[in-house]
Amino acid sequence: MKLIKKLGMLLMMISISLTSSCSALRLSPVNKVHNTTPREAFVLLKKEVIYEVCVDNHRMYDDLVRQFPDAVNDLKKEDLAKEECREFGSGALASGVHLERYVDPVRHEPSSLVLTAGHFCKEPEGSIPPEVGQSVLPYVTSAQVKWRYTSYDFMGNEVGVHKLIAHSMDADLCLLETDEIPLKPIRIATERPIYGDRVANISTPYGLYFPPNILIDEGYYIGMTDDDAIMLSDMSVGPGSSGSMLIIERWNGWELIGMLHSVIFIQQSPVGNRQAGIGEPMITLGASLGQITDFIEEHFVIGYLGR
């Protein structure tokens, strides 16, 4: 450990950031959406990623002495373990929606099906985190990465996640199997929305999670993109909103008509600054009803349940 710290100070090889910043979010007035909104179907998802990287201390020491003879006067090679392993952690948050309760065909246990964004379920790229500087890479003897998912219902109760059933980056969709969530799932719509329909969104933008008071906002359906994603206007979202439900109230109750996965930002003055990375979300994008039903049919009903 001492050697890694010393080498990092001399060559500035390792840079670690452990904090994240949050921005305030404008909340919609309570009376804009009825209190009967199915927040019971909301699921918060967390992904914890752990990298374990091992380095050869002795080789690093020898090279450091050759390059900087006076840099390690107070540190002896024999005092160092030949190999040292260190863990680096990172994580991500997403929203999700509870779709169905069923019996797992393998475990034969009551389970729940949760839908979220495909980019949240994407595997980490590589086994070495960016915190490990380029100058340390020649001394790496082994590296591995592990990750796990955890979920929470709208009341804040932890719900175990058993497996990733399927995920797609094309439609940005992911299906996870959890322990049974003893709450009412959302009903999937059978009819597409039409222009001007008011659409509600229940999510945790910027990780703002105050169970059971899950944030809610609304916007308007304005159409679809060439890639069959749905488009909505006048909706406040942020990191952590990915995977959240887009729902519409009809005569027979609330129904799922889409799943939020991204936004289109305006970074031009006066609403934003491209160089500073500041933008105003103007159009919300999400997986369409057709994309969701096709994905579930292919990967869950047929591919997983075998129906």
Tab-separated table of N, CA and C in Angstrom, residues 159-278:
chain	number	residue	atom	x	y	z
A	159	VAL	N	-35.675	-6.030	-1.730
A	159	VAL	CA	-36.177	-7.209	-2.428
A	159	VAL	C	-35.000	-7.836	-3.173
A	160	GLY	N	-34.744	-9.101	-2.917
A	160	GLY	CA	-33.612	-9.772	-3.552
A	160	GLY	C	-33.791	-9.927	-5.052
A	161	VAL	N	-32.689	-9.787	-5.794
A	161	VAL	CA	-32.686	-9.997	-7.237
A	161	VAL	C	-31.962	-11.308	-7.527
A	162	HIS	N	-32.631	-12.218	-8.234
A	162	HIS	CA	-32.059	-13.538	-8.478
A	162	HIS	C	-31.254	-13.625	-9.764
A	163	LYS	N	-31.776	-13.018	-10.806
A	163	LYS	CA	-31.094	-13.184	-12.090
A	163	LYS	C	-31.506	-12.111	-13.075
A	164	LEU	N	-30.639	-11.934	-14.052
A	164	LEU	CA	-30.943	-11.113	-15.212
A	164	LEU	C	-31.492	-12.059	-16.271
A	165	ILE	N	-32.749	-11.882	-16.621
A	165	ILE	CA	-33.376	-12.773	-17.598
A	165	ILE	C	-32.928	-12.439	-19.009
A	166	ALA	N	-32.952	-11.158	-19.348
A	166	ALA	CA	-32.538	-10.733	-20.688
A	166	ALA	C	-32.366	-9.228	-20.703
A	167	HIS	N	-31.491	-8.747	-21.603
A	167	HIS	CA	-31.400	-7.309	-21.800
A	167	HIS	C	-31.015	-7.019	-23.242
A	168	SER	N	-31.435	-5.861	-23.717
A	168	SER	CA	-31.187	-5.457	-25.092
A	168	SER	C	-30.799	-3.992	-25.117
A	169	MET	N	-29.728	-3.673	-25.836
A	169	MET	CA	-29.338	-2.282	-26.006
A	169	MET	C	-30.057	-1.648	-27.187
A	170	ASP	N	-30.635	-2.449	-28.057
A	170	ASP	CA	-31.360	-1.906	-29.208
A	170	ASP	C	-32.588	-1.125	-28.763
A	171	ALA	N	-33.435	-1.773	-27.962
A	171	ALA	CA	-34.629	-1.104	-27.437
A	171	ALA	C	-34.392	-0.549	-26.036
A	172	ASP	N	-33.184	-0.806	-25.488
A	172	ASP	CA	-32.815	-0.358	-24.142
A	172	ASP	C	-33.768	-0.916	-23.093
A	173	LEU	N	-33.908	-2.239	-23.089
A	173	LEU	CA	-34.810	-2.915	-22.164
A	173	LEU	C	-34.076	-4.006	-21.410
A	174	CYS	N	-34.511	-4.282	-20.195
A	174	CYS	CA	-33.910	-5.330	-19.369
A	174	CYS	C	-34.990	-5.936	-18.481
A	175	LEU	N	-34.969	-7.240	-18.351
A	175	LEU	CA	-35.882	-7.963	-17.463
A	175	LEU	C	-35.082	-8.625	-16.353
A	176	LEU	N	-35.495	-8.388	-15.118
A	176	LEU	CA	-34.868	-8.990	-13.944
A	176	LEU	C	-35.896	-9.811	-13.180
A	177	GLU	N	-35.420	-10.890	-12.568
A	177	GLU	CA	-36.276	-11.684	-11.680
A	177	GLU	C	-35.908	-11.376	-10.236
A	178	THR	N	-36.905	-11.043	-9.418
A	178	THR	CA	-36.693	-10.736	-8.006
A	178	THR	C	-37.512	-11.688	-7.143
A	179	ASP	N	-37.270	-11.604	-5.836
A	179	ASP	CA	-38.200	-12.241	-4.922
A	179	ASP	C	-39.596	-11.688	-5.180
A	180	GLU	N	-40.597	-12.406	-4.760
A	180	GLU	CA	-41.962	-11.933	-4.985
A	180	GLU	C	-42.191	-10.600	-4.272
A	181	ILE	N	-42.690	-9.631	-5.009
A	181	ILE	CA	-43.060	-8.336	-4.446
A	181	ILE	C	-44.554	-8.393	-4.135
A	182	PRO	N	-44.938	-8.351	-2.862
A	182	PRO	CA	-46.345	-8.549	-2.486
A	182	PRO	C	-47.201	-7.306	-2.707
A	183	LEU	N	-47.031	-6.689	-3.871
A	183	LEU	CA	-47.776	-5.491	-4.218
A	183	LEU	C	-48.321	-5.645	-5.640
A	184	LYS	N	-49.280	-4.826	-5.974
A	184	LYS	CA	-49.953	-4.965	-7.262
A	184	LYS	C	-49.056	-4.523	-8.409
A	185	PRO	N	-48.818	-5.386	-9.396
A	185	PRO	CA	-48.034	-4.979	-10.568
A	185	PRO	C	-48.841	-4.011	-11.441
A	186	ILE	N	-48.155	-3.336	-12.345
A	186	ILE	CA	-48.832	-2.464	-13.295
A	186	ILE	C	-49.403	-3.312	-14.437
A	187	ARG	N	-50.510	-2.904	-14.955
A	187	ARG	CA	-51.092	-3.586	-16.110
A	187	ARG	C	-50.511	-2.987	-17.392
A	188	ILE	N	-50.114	-3.844	-18.324
A	188	ILE	CA	-49.579	-3.387	-19.605
A	188	ILE	C	-50.739	-3.049	-20.531
A	189	ALA	N	-50.671	-1.891	-21.149
A	189	ALA	CA	-51.742	-1.429	-22.024
A	189	ALA	C	-51.848	-2.303	-23.269
A	190	THR	N	-53.018	-2.291	-23.865
A	190	THR	CA	-53.239	-2.993	-25.130
A	190	THR	C	-53.400	-2.004	-26.281
A	191	GLU	N	-53.569	-0.725	-25.968
A	191	GLU	CA	-53.714	0.297	-26.996
A	191	GLU	C	-52.622	1.350	-26.849
A	192	ARG	N	-52.083	1.793	-27.961
A	192	ARG	CA	-51.051	2.824	-27.948
A	192	ARG	C	-51.656	4.177	-27.610
A	193	PRO	N	-50.838	5.071	-27.028
A	193	PRO	CA	-51.329	6.424	-26.765
A	193	PRO	C	-51.490	7.199	-28.074
A	194	ILE	N	-52.204	8.300	-28.005
A	194	ILE	CA	-52.361	9.164	-29.165
A	194	ILE	C	-51.819	10.545	-28.820
A	195	TYR	N	-51.572	11.341	-29.842
A	195	TYR	CA	-50.983	12.664	-29.658
A	195	TYR	C	-51.781	13.482	-28.639
A	196	GLY	N	-51.050	14.058	-27.681
A	196	GLY	CA	-51.682	14.904	-26.673
A	196	GLY	C	-52.104	14.175	-25.415
A	197	ASP	N	-52.012	12.846	-25.394
A	197	ASP	CA	-52.358	12.105	-24.173
A	197	ASP	C	-51.438	12.518	-23.030
A	198	ARG	N	-52.012	12.713	-21.860
A	198	ARG	CA	-51.221	13.040	-20.680
A	198	ARG	C	-50.621	11.755	-20.110
A	199	VAL	N	-49.310	11.766	-19.901
A	199	VAL	CA	-48.580	10.574	-19.450
A	199	VAL	C	-47.871	10.895	-18.147
A	200	ALA	N	-48.016	10.021	-17.147
A	200	ALA	CA	-47.347	10.200	-15.863
A	200	ALA	C	-46.084	9.348	-15.802
A	201	ASN	N	-45.128	9.810	-15.012
A	201	ASN	CA	-43.860	9.102	-14.811
A	201	ASN	C	-43.567	9.041	-13.331
A	202	ILE	N	-43.261	7.837	-12.836
A	202	ILE	CA	-42.914	7.637	-11.425
A	202	ILE	C	-41.487	7.124	-11.383
A	203	SER	N	-40.579	7.895	-10.740
A	203	SER	CA	-39.167	7.542	-10.828
A	203	SER	C	-38.374	8.205	-9.707
A	204	THR	N	-37.064	7.988	-9.728
A	204	THR	CA	-36.143	8.591	-8.761
A	204	THR	C	-35.060	9.376	-9.496
A	205	PRO	N	-35.408	10.513	-10.106
A	205	PRO	CA	-34.387	11.308	-10.796
A	205	PRO	C	-33.313	11.782	-9.830
A	206	TYR	N	-32.064	11.712	-10.266
A	206	TYR	CA	-30.909	12.110	-9.452
A	206	TYR	C	-30.832	11.316	-8.140
A	207	GLY	N	-31.438	10.129	-8.123
A	207	GLY	CA	-31.408	9.290	-6.932
A	207	GLY	C	-32.268	9.794	-5.799
A	208	LEU	N	-33.204	10.698	-6.067
A	208	LEU	CA	-34.081	11.229	-5.021
A	208	LEU	C	-35.149	10.182	-4.692
A	209	TYR	N	-34.990	9.562	-3.538
A	209	TYR	CA	-35.827	8.416	-3.156
A	209	TYR	C	-36.301	8.620	-1.729
A	210	PHE	N	-37.586	8.906	-1.569
A	210	PHE	CA	-38.159	9.182	-0.252
A	210	PHE	C	-39.378	8.291	-0.019
A	211	PRO	N	-39.162	6.976	0.125
A	211	PRO	CA	-40.301	6.064	0.255
A	211	PRO	C	-41.158	6.414	1.477
A	212	PRO	N	-42.494	6.319	1.347
A	212	PRO	CA	-43.244	5.861	0.161
A	212	PRO	C	-43.593	6.983	-0.812
A	213	ASN	N	-42.986	8.163	-0.619
A	213	ASN	CA	-43.322	9.319	-1.451
A	213	ASN	C	-42.427	9.371	-2.685
A	214	ILE	N	-42.731	8.525	-3.647
A	214	ILE	CA	-41.935	8.436	-4.861
A	214	ILE	C	-42.283	9.610	-5.772
A	215	LEU	N	-41.260	10.218	-6.363
A	215	LEU	CA	-41.485	11.390	-7.200
A	215	LEU	C	-42.333	11.060	-8.424
A	216	ILE	N	-43.207	11.991	-8.752
A	216	ILE	CA	-44.095	11.803	-9.892
A	216	ILE	C	-44.126	13.086	-10.706
A	217	ASP	N	-44.150	12.931	-12.011
A	217	ASP	CA	-44.261	14.078	-12.907
A	217	ASP	C	-45.110	13.642	-14.089
A	218	GLU	N	-45.448	14.580	-14.949
A	218	GLU	CA	-46.250	14.233	-16.100
A	218	GLU	C	-45.831	15.036	-17.316
A	219	GLY	N	-46.124	14.491	-18.465
A	219	GLY	CA	-45.841	15.155	-19.723
A	219	GLY	C	-46.900	14.769	-20.731
A	220	TYR	N	-46.598	15.020	-21.995
A	220	TYR	CA	-47.567	14.764	-23.051
A	220	TYR	C	-46.945	13.928	-24.157
A	221	TYR	N	-47.698	12.942	-24.607
A	221	TYR	CA	-47.240	12.086	-25.698
A	221	TYR	C	-47.281	12.871	-26.997
A	222	ILE	N	-46.153	12.881	-27.731
A	222	ILE	CA	-46.101	13.655	-28.971
A	222	ILE	C	-45.764	12.808	-30.197
A	223	GLY	N	-45.517	11.504	-30.013
A	223	GLY	CA	-45.266	10.663	-31.176
A	223	GLY	C	-44.128	9.685	-30.957
A	224	MET	N	-43.572	9.193	-32.071
A	224	MET	CA	-42.518	8.185	-32.021
A	224	MET	C	-41.375	8.576	-32.939
A	225	THR	N	-40.183	8.100	-32.602
A	225	THR	CA	-39.004	8.334	-33.424
A	225	THR	C	-38.943	7.302	-34.552
A	226	ASP	N	-37.958	7.464	-35.429
A	226	ASP	CA	-37.771	6.493	-36.511
A	226	ASP	C	-37.370	5.125	-35.980
A	227	ASP	N	-36.833	5.104	-34.746
A	227	ASP	CA	-36.425	3.833	-34.128
A	227	ASP	C	-37.516	3.242	-33.252
A	228	ASP	N	-38.732	3.780	-33.361
A	228	ASP	CA	-39.904	3.284	-32.620
A	228	ASP	C	-39.864	3.582	-31.127
A	229	ALA	N	-39.019	4.530	-30.715
A	229	ALA	CA	-39.077	4.992	-29.317
A	229	ALA	C	-40.179	6.040	-29.208
A	230	ILE	N	-40.829	6.107	-28.049
A	230	ILE	CA	-41.872	7.106	-27.873
A	230	ILE	C	-41.245	8.419	-27.415
A	231	MET	N	-41.920	9.521	-27.717
A	231	MET	CA	-41.440	10.852	-27.363
A	231	MET	C	-42.493	11.555	-26.513
A	232	LEU	N	-42.013	12.221	-25.449
A	232	LEU	CA	-42.900	12.972	-24.571
A	232	LEU	C	-42.294	14.345	-24.300
A	233	SER	N	-43.141	15.333	-24.084
A	233	SER	CA	-42.676	16.681	-23.784
A	233	SER	C	-43.083	17.070	-22.368
A	234	ASP	N	-42.450	18.150	-21.865
A	234	ASP	CA	-42.803	18.746	-20.582
A	234	ASP	C	-42.702	17.751	-19.429
A	235	MET	N	-41.560	17.071	-19.318
A	235	MET	CA	-41.369	16.098	-18.238
A	235	MET	C	-39.980	16.287	-17.639
A	236	SER	N	-39.898	16.394	-16.332
A	236	SER	CA	-38.620	16.587	-15.640
A	236	SER	C	-38.039	15.233	-15.243
A	237	VAL	N	-36.878	14.913	-15.810
A	237	VAL	CA	-36.222	13.650	-15.509
A	237	VAL	C	-34.734	13.896	-15.316
A	238	GLY	N	-34.012	12.888	-14.843
A	238	GLY	CA	-32.581	12.997	-14.644
A	238	GLY	C	-31.994	11.623	-14.429
A	239	PRO	N	-30.673	11.520	-14.218
A	239	PRO	CA	-30.061	10.227	-13.922
A	239	PRO	C	-30.774	9.551	-12.753
A	240	GLY	N	-31.126	8.301	-12.925
A	240	GLY	CA	-31.935	7.585	-11.942
A	240	GLY	C	-33.358	7.396	-12.414
A	241	SER	N	-33.761	8.167	-13.435
A	241	SER	CA	-35.095	8.000	-14.021
A	241	SER	C	-35.131	6.865	-15.037
A	242	SER	N	-33.965	6.473	-15.533
A	242	SER	CA	-33.924	5.407	-16.543
A	242	SER	C	-34.626	4.155	-16.028
A	243	GLY	N	-35.439	3.561	-16.878
A	243	GLY	CA	-36.143	2.336	-16.518
A	243	GLY	C	-37.491	2.562	-15.870
A	244	SER	N	-37.881	3.817	-15.703
A	244	SER	CA	-39.120	4.099	-14.975
A	244	SER	C	-40.352	3.976	-15.861
A	245	MET	N	-41.480	3.810	-15.204
A	245	MET	CA	-42.739	3.581	-15.907
A	245	MET	C	-43.305	4.863	-16.506
A	246	LEU	N	-43.835	4.730	-17.696
A	246	LEU	CA	-44.625	5.764	-18.340
A	246	LEU	C	-46.036	5.224	-18.416
A	247	ILE	N	-46.951	5.869	-17.719
A	247	ILE	CA	-48.284	5.309	-17.537
A	247	ILE	C	-49.354	6.320	-17.931
A	248	ILE	N	-50.493	5.802	-18.284
A	248	ILE	CA	-51.616	6.633	-18.704
A	248	ILE	C	-52.876	6.135	-17.998
A	249	GLU	N	-53.742	7.068	-17.608
A	249	GLU	CA	-54.976	6.707	-16.906
A	249	GLU	C	-56.121	6.617	-17.910
A	250	ARG	N	-56.718	5.446	-17.944
A	250	ARG	CA	-57.865	5.208	-18.817
A	250	ARG	C	-59.079	4.810	-17.983
A	251	TRP	N	-60.175	4.532	-18.638
A	251	TRP	CA	-61.429	4.290	-17.931
A	251	TRP	C	-61.335	3.110	-16.952
A	252	ASN	N	-60.458	2.143	-17.271
A	252	ASN	CA	-60.333	0.956	-16.421
A	252	ASN	C	-59.105	1.005	-15.514
A	253	GLY	N	-58.505	2.195	-15.350
A	253	GLY	CA	-57.370	2.329	-14.448
A	253	GLY	C	-56.089	2.714	-15.179
A	254	TRP	N	-54.989	2.658	-14.446
A	254	TRP	CA	-53.685	3.040	-14.999
A	254	TRP	C	-53.057	1.878	-15.757
A	255	GLU	N	-52.395	2.217	-16.872
A	255	GLU	CA	-51.748	1.215	-17.699
A	255	GLU	C	-50.361	1.684	-18.123
A	256	LEU	N	-49.461	0.712	-18.314
A	256	LEU	CA	-48.107	0.993	-18.783
A	256	LEU	C	-48.116	1.147	-20.297
A	257	ILE	N	-47.613	2.297	-20.793
A	257	ILE	CA	-47.552	2.504	-22.245
A	257	ILE	C	-46.116	2.699	-22.736
A	258	GLY	N	-45.151	2.698	-21.797
A	258	GLY	CA	-43.759	2.867	-22.202
A	258	GLY	C	-42.828	2.819	-21.014
A	259	MET	N	-41.530	2.856	-21.280
A	259	MET	CA	-40.510	2.858	-20.240
A	259	MET	C	-39.437	3.869	-20.597
A	260	LEU	N	-39.206	4.817	-19.722
A	260	LEU	CA	-38.267	5.906	-19.980
A	260	LEU	C	-36.822	5.394	-20.022
A	261	HIS	N	-36.047	5.876	-21.017
A	261	HIS	CA	-34.632	5.477	-21.036
A	261	HIS	C	-33.656	6.612	-21.353
A	262	SER	N	-34.130	7.737	-21.889
A	262	SER	CA	-33.183	8.796	-22.225
A	262	SER	C	-33.926	10.104	-22.473
A	263	VAL	N	-33.147	11.179	-22.696
A	263	VAL	CA	-33.732	12.486	-22.970
A	263	VAL	C	-32.928	13.179	-24.068
A	264	ILE	N	-33.553	14.149	-24.690
A	264	ILE	CA	-32.875	15.039	-25.624
A	264	ILE	C	-32.663	16.362	-24.921
A	265	PHE	N	-31.391	16.784	-24.808
A	265	PHE	CA	-31.037	18.008	-24.104
A	265	PHE	C	-30.856	19.161	-25.091
A	266	ILE	N	-31.195	20.346	-24.624
A	266	ILE	CA	-30.856	21.567	-25.335
A	266	ILE	C	-29.694	22.210	-24.591
A	267	GLN	N	-28.557	22.332	-25.269
A	267	GLN	CA	-27.357	22.881	-24.640
A	267	GLN	C	-26.943	24.206	-25.266
A	268	GLN	N	-27.890	24.904	-25.822
A	268	GLN	CA	-27.622	26.198	-26.426
A	268	GLN	C	-28.104	27.310	-25.498
A	269	SER	N	-27.425	28.429	-25.530
A	269	SER	CA	-27.813	29.583	-24.733
A	269	SER	C	-29.217	30.041	-25.171
A	270	PRO	N	-30.091	30.449	-24.259
A	270	PRO	CA	-29.812	30.727	-22.836
A	270	PRO	C	-30.138	29.580	-21.890
A	271	VAL	N	-30.591	28.424	-22.416
A	271	VAL	CA	-31.023	27.355	-21.506
A	271	VAL	C	-29.893	26.405	-21.137
A	272	GLY	N	-28.756	26.484	-21.834
A	272	GLY	CA	-27.687	25.550	-21.518
A	272	GLY	C	-26.352	26.013	-22.061
A	273	ASN	N	-25.331	25.211	-21.782
A	273	ASN	CA	-23.971	25.504	-22.231
A	273	ASN	C	-23.308	24.180	-22.580
A	274	ARG	N	-23.016	23.989	-23.861
A	274	ARG	CA	-22.453	22.717	-24.299
A	274	ARG	C	-21.083	22.451	-23.686
A	275	GLN	N	-20.220	23.468	-23.620
A	275	GLN	CA	-18.876	23.277	-23.070
A	275	GLN	C	-18.914	22.912	-21.597
A	276	ALA	N	-19.861	23.467	-20.868
A	276	ALA	CA	-19.973	23.166	-19.440
A	276	ALA	C	-20.790	21.908	-19.176
A	277	GLY	N	-21.354	21.326	-20.237
A	277	GLY	CA	-22.145	20.121	-20.072
A	277	GLY	C	-23.480	20.371	-19.408
A	278	ILE	N	-24.004	21.586	-19.526
A	278	ILE	CA	-25.269	21.953	-18.909
A	278	ILE	C	-26.345	21.978	-19.981
